[in-house]
PDB file of C-alpha atoms in Angstrom:
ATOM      1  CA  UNK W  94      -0.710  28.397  -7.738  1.00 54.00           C
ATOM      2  CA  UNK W  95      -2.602  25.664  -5.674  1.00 80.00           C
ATOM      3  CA  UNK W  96      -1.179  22.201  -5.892  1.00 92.00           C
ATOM      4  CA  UNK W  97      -2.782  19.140  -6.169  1.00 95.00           C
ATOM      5  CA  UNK W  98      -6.067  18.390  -3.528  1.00 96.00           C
ATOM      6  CA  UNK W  99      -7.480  15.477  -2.625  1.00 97.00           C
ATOM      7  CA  UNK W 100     -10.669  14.976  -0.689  1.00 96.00           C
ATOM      8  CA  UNK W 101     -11.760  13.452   2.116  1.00 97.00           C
ATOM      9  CA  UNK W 102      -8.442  13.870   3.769  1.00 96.00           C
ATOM     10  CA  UNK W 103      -9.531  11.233   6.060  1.00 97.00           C
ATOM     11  CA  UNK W 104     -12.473   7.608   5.681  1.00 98.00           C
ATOM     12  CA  UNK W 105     -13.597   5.347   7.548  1.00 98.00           C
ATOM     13  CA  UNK W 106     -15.441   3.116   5.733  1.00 97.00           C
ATOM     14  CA  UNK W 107     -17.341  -0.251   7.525  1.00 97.00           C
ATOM     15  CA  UNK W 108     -16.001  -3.874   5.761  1.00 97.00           C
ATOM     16  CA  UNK W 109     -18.188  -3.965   2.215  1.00 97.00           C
ATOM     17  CA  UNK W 110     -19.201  -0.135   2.080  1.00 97.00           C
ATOM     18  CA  UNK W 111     -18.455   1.345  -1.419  1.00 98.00           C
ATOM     19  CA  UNK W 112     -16.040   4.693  -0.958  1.00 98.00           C
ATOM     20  CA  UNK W 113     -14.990   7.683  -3.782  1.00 98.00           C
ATOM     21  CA  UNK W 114     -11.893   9.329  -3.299  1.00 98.00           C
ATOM     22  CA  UNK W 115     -11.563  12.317  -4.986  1.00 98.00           C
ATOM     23  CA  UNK W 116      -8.758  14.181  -6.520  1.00 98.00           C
ATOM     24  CA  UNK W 117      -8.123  17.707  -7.995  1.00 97.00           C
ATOM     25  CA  UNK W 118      -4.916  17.859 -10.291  1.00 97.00           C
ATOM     26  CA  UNK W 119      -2.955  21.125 -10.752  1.00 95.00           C
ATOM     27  CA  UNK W 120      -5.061  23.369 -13.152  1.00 94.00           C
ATOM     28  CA  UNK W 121      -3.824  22.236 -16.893  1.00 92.00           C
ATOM     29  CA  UNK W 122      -2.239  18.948 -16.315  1.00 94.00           C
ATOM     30  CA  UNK W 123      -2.611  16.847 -18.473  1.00 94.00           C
ATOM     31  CA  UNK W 124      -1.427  13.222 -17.097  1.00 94.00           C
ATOM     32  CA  UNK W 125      -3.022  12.308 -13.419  1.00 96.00           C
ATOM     33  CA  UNK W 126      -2.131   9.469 -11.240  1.00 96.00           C
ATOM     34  CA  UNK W 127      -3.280   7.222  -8.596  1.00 97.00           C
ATOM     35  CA  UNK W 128      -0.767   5.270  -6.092  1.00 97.00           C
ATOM     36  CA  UNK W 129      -1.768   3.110  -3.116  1.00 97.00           C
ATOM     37  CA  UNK W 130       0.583   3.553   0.210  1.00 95.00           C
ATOM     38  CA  UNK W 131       0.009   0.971   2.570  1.00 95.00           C
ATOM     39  CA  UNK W 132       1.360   1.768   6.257  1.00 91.00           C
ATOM     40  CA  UNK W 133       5.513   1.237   6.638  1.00 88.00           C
ATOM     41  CA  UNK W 134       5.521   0.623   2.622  1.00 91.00           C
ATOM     42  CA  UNK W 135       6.225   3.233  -0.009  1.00 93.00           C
ATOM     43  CA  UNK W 136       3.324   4.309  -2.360  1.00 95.00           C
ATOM     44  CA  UNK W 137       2.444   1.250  -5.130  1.00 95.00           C
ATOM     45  CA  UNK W 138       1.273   3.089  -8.994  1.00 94.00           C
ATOM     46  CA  UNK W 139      -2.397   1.603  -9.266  1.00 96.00           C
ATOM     47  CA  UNK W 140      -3.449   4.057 -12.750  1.00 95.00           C
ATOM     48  CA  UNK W 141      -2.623   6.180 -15.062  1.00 93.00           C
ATOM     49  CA  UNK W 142      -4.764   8.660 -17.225  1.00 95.00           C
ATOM     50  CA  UNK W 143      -3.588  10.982 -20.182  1.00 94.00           C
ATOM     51  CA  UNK W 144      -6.571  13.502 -20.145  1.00 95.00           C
ATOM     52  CA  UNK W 145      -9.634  11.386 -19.854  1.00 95.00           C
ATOM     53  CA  UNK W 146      -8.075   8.046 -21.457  1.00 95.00           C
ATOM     54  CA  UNK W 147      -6.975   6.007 -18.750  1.00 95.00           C
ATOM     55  CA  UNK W 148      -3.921   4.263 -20.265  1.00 93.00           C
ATOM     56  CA  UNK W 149      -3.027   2.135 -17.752  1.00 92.00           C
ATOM     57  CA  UNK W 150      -4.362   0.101 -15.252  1.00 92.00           C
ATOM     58  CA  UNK W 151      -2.170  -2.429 -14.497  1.00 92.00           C
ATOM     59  CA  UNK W 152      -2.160  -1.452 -10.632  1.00 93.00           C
ATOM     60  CA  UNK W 153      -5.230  -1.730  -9.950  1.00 96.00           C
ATOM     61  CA  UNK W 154      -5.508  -4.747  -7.224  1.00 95.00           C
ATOM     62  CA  UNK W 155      -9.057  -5.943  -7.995  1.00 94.00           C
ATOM     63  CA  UNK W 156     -11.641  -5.329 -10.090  1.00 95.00           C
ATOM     64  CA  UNK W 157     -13.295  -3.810  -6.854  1.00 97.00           C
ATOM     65  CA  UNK W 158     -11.134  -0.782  -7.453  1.00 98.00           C
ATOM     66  CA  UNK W 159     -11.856   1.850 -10.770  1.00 97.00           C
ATOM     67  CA  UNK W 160     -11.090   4.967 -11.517  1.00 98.00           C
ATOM     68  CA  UNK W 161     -12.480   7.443 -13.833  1.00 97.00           C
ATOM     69  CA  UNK W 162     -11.497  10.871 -14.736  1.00 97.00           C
ATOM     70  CA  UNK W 163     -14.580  12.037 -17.936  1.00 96.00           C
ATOM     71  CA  UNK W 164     -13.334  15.797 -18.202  1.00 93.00           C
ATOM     72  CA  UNK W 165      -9.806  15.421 -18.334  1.00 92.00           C
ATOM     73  CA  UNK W 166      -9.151  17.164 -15.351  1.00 95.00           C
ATOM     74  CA  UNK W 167     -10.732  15.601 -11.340  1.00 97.00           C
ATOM     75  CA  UNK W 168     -10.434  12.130 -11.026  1.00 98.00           C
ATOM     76  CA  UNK W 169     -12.194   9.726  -8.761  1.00 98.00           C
ATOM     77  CA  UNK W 170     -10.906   6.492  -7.610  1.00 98.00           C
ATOM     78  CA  UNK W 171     -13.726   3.749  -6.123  1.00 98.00           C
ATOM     79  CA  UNK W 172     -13.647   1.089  -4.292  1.00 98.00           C
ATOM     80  CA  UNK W 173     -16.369  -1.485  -3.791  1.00 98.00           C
ATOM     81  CA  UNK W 174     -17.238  -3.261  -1.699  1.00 97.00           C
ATOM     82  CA  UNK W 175     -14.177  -2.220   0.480  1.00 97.00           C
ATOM     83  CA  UNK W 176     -12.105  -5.097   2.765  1.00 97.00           C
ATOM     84  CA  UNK W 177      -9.583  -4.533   5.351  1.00 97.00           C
ATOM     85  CA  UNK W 178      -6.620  -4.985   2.972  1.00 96.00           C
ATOM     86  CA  UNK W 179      -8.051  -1.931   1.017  1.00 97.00           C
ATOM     87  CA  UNK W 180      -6.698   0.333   4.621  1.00 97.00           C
ATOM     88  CA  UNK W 181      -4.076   2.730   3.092  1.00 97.00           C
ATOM     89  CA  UNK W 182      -3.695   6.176   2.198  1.00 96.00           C
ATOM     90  CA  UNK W 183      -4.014   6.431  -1.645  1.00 97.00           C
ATOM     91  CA  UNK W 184      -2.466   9.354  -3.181  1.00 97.00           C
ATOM     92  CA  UNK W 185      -2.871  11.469  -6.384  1.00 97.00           C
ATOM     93  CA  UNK W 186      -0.472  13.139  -8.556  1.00 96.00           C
ATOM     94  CA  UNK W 187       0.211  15.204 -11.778  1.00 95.00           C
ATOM     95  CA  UNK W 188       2.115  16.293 -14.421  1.00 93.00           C
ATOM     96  CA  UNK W 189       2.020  18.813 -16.555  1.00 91.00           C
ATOM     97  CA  UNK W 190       3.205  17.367 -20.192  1.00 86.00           C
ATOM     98  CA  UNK W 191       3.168  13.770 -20.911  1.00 82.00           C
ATOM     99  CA  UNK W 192       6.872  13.198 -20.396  1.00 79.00           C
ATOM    100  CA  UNK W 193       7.432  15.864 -17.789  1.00 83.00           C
ATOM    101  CA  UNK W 194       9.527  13.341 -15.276  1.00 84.00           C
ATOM    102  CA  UNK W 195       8.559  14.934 -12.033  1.00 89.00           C
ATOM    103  CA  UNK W 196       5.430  13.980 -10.273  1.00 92.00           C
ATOM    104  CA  UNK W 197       3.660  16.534  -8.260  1.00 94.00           C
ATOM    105  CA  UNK W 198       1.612  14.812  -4.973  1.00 95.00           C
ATOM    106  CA  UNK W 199      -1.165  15.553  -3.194  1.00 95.00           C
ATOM    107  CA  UNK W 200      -1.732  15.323   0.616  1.00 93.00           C
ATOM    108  CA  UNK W 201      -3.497  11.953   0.184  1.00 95.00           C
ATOM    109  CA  UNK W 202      -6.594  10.095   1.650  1.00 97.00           C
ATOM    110  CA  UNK W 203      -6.272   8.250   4.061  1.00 96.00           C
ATOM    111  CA  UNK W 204      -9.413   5.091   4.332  1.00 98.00           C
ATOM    112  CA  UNK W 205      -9.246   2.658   7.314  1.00 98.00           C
ATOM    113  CA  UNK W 206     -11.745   0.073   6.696  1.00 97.00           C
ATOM    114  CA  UNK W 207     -13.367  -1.260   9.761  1.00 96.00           C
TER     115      UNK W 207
ATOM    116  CA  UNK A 170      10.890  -5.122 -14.486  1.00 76.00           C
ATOM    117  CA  UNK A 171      12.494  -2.533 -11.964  1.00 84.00           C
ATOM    118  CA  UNK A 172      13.006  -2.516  -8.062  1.00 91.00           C
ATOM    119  CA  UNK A 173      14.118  -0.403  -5.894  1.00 95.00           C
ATOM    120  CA  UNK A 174      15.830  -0.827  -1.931  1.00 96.00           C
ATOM    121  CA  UNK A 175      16.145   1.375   0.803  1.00 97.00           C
ATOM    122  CA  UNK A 176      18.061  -1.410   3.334  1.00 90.00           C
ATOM    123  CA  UNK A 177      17.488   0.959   6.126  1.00 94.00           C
ATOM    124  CA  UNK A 178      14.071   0.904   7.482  1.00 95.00           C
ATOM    125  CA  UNK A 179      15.104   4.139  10.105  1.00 96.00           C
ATOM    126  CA  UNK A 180      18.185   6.089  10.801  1.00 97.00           C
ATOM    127  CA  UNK A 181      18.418   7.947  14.226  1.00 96.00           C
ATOM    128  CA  UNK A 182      21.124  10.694  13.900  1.00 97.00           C
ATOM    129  CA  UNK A 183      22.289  13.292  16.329  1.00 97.00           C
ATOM    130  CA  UNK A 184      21.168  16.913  15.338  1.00 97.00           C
ATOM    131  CA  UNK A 185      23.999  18.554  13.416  1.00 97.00           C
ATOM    132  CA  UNK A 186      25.333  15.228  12.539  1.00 97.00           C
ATOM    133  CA  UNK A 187      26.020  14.009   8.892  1.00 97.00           C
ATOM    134  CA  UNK A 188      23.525  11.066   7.637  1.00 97.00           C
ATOM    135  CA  UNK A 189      23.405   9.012   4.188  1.00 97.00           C
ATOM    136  CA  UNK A 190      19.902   7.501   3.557  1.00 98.00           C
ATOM    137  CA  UNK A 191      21.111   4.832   1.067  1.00 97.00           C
ATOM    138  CA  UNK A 192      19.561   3.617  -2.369  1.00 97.00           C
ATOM    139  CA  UNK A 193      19.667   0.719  -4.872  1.00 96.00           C
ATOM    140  CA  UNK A 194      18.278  -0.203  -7.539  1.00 94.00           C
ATOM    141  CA  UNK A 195      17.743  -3.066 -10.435  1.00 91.00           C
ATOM    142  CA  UNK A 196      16.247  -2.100 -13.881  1.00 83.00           C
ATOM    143  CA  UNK A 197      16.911  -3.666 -17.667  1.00 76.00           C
ATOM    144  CA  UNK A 198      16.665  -0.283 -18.776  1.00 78.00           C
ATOM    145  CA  UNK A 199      17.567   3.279 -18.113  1.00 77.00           C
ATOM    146  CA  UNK A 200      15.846   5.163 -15.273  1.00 82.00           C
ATOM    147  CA  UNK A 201      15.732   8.321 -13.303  1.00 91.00           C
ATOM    148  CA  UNK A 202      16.415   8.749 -10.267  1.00 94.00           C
ATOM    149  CA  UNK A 203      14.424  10.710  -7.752  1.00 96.00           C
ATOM    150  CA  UNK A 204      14.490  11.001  -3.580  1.00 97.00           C
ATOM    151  CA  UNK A 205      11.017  12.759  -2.338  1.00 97.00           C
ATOM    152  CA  UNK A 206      10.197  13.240   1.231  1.00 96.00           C
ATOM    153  CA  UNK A 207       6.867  13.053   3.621  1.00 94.00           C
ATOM    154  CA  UNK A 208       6.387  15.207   6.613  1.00 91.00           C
ATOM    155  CA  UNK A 209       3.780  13.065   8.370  1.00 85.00           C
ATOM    156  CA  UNK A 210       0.103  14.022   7.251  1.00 79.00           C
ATOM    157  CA  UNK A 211       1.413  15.653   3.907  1.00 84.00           C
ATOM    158  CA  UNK A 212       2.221  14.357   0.368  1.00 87.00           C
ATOM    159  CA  UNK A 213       5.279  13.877  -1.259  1.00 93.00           C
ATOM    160  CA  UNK A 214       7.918  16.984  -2.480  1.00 94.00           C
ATOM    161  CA  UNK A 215      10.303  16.172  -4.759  1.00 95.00           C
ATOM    162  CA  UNK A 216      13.671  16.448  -3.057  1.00 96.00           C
ATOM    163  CA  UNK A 217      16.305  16.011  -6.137  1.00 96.00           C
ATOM    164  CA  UNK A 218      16.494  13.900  -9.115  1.00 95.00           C
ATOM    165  CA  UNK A 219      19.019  12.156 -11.142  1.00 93.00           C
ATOM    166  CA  UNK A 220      17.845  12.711 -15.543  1.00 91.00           C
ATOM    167  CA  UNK A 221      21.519  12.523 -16.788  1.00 87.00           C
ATOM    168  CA  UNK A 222      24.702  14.442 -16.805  1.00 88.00           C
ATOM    169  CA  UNK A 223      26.670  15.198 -13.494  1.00 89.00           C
ATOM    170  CA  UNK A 224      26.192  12.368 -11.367  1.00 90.00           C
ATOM    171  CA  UNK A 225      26.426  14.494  -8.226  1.00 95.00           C
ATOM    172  CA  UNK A 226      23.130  15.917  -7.932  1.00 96.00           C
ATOM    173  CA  UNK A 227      22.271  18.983  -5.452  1.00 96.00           C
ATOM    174  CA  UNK A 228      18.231  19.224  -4.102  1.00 95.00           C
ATOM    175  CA  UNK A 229      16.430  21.322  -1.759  1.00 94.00           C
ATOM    176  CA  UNK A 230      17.353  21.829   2.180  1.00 92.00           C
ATOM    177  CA  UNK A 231      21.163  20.946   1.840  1.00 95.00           C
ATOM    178  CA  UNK A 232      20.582  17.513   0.527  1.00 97.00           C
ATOM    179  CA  UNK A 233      22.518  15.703  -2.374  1.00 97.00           C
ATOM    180  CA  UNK A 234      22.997  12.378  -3.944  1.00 97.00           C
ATOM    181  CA  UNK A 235      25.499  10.960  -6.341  1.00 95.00           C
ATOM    182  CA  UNK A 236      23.969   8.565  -9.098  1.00 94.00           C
ATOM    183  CA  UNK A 237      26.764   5.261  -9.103  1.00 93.00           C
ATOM    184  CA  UNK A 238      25.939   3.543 -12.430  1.00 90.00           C
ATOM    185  CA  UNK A 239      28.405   0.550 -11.516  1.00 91.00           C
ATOM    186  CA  UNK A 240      26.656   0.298  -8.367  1.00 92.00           C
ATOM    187  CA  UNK A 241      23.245   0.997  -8.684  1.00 93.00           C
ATOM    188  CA  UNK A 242      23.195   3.586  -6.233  1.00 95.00           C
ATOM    189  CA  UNK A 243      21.682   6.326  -5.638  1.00 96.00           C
ATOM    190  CA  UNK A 244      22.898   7.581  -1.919  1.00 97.00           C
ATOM    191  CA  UNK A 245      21.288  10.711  -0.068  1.00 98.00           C
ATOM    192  CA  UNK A 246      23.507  12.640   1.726  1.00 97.00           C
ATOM    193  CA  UNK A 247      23.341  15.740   4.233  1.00 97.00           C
ATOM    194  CA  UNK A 248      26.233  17.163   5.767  1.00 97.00           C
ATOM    195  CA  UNK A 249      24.526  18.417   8.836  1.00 97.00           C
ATOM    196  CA  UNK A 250      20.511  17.529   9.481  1.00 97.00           C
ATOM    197  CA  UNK A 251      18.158  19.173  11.405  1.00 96.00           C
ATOM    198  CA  UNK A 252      15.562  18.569  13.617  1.00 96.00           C
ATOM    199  CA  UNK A 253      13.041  19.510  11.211  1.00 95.00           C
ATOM    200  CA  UNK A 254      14.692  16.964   8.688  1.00 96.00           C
ATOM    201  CA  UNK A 255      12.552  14.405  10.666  1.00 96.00           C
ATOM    202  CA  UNK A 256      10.665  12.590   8.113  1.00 96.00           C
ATOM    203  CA  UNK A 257      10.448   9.742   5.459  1.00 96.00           C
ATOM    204  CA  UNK A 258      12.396   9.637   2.728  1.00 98.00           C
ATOM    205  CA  UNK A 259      11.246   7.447  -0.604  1.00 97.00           C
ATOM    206  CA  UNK A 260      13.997   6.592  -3.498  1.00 97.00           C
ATOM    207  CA  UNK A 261      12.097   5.950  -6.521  1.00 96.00           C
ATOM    208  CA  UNK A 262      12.971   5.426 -10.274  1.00 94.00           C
ATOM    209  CA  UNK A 263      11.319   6.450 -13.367  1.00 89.00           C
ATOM    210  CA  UNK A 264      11.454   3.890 -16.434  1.00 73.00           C
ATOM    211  CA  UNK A 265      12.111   6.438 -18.945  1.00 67.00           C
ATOM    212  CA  UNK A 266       9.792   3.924 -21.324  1.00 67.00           C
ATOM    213  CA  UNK A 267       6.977   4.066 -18.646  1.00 67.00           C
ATOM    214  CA  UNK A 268       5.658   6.298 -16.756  1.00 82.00           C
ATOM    215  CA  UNK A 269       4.793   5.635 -13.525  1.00 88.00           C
ATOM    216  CA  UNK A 270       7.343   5.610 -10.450  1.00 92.00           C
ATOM    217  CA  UNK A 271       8.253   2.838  -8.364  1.00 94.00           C
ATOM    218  CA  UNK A 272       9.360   3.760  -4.506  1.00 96.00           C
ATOM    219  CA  UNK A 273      11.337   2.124  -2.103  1.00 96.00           C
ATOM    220  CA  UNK A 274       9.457   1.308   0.934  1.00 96.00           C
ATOM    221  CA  UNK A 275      10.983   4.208   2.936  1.00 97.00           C
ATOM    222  CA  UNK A 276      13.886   5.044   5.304  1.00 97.00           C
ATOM    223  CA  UNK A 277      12.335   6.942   8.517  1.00 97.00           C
ATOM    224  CA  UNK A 278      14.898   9.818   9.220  1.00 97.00           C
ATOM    225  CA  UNK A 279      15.018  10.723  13.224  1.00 97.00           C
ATOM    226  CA  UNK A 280      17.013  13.596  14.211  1.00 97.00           C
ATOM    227  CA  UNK A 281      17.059  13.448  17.933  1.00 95.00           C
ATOM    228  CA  UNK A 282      18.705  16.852  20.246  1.00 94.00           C
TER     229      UNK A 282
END
């Protein structure tokens, strides 16, 4: 079946623009996530959901950045007021089960930020 | 708190030629163990993982790491790469009481001709 999408593949956003990333969990999974990859590092969590409860947002840099996912299933990740630190590519996953211990990724956005 | 460190930022190997991509880690609690890997413009796939049991561990396109409790290691290993093994390669644990991962920042496999 398809895997996880996210959408734009690719922003470019000018310093203080507000951007939505979008992203489209495998069909029935029930916990999403949201991890930050900045260039040369490895990806950082940023938040957690369990259907449409976000359960943890510990990762979340600034209160520039939210998430929301109402349905239980797409999730969209904002950023206001965007700076150049915000450049990254920020990636999605799922699982299927809440304790399912694998993670399946999406292709990721990546937003430079002029 | 956990942490995990890849000490080598890139490995240039010979095609054909054995590598080890190695992995440690600190954490207060149990973890799992997972290497994934990024082909450049794509997400992460889920190479192998370490749960519990048989601390040799066999994943997808020849590669295998052996879980070193004493050590906390987690070492990739491939007998004979590829060219098309060219890619990054994440360690990351799993806090079996949380439930997000945390990565290493990466080891840049380059398998040259």
């Amino acid at each position: 079946g398809a895997g996880v999408s996210q959408s734009p593949r690719y922003k470019v956003a000018k310093r203080g623009q507000d951007v939505a990333l979008r992203c489209d969990p495998i069909s029935g999974h029930v916990s999403l996530f949201w991890y930050q990859q900045a260039l040369g590092q490895g990806p950082e969590f940023l938040t957690y959901f369990q259907n449409e409860a976000q359960l943890d947002k510990s990762g979340l840099p600034s209160d520039r950045f939210f998430a929301e996912r109402p349905e239980g299933s797409v999730s969209t990740l904002k950023i206001q007021r965007t700076q150049q630190e915000d450049s990254a590519v920020y990636l999605c996953a799922s699982i299927p089960r809440v304790g399912t211990d694998t993670q399946y990724f999406g292709p990721g956005t990546r937003l430079t930020v002029l | 708190a956990q942490s995990v460190t890849q000490l080598d930022s890139q490995v240039p190997v010979f095609e054909e030629a054995p590598v080890e991509l190695r992995c440690n880690y600190s954490s207060s609690v149990s973890v799992y163990l997972f290497w994934y890997v990024q082909y450049p413009n794509q997400g992460l796939q889920l190479l192998l993982k370490y749960l519990s049991g048989s601390t040799l561990v066999k994943g997808i396109n020849g590669f295998e790491a052996e879980f070193n409790k004493s050590q906390t290691s987690f070492h990739l290993r491939k007998p004979s790469v590829h060219i098309s093994d060219t890619a990054e390669y994440f360690c990351a644990v799993l806090n079996t009481g949380r439930r997000a991962l945390t990565f290493g920042s990466g080891t840049r496999l380059q398998v040259q001709p």
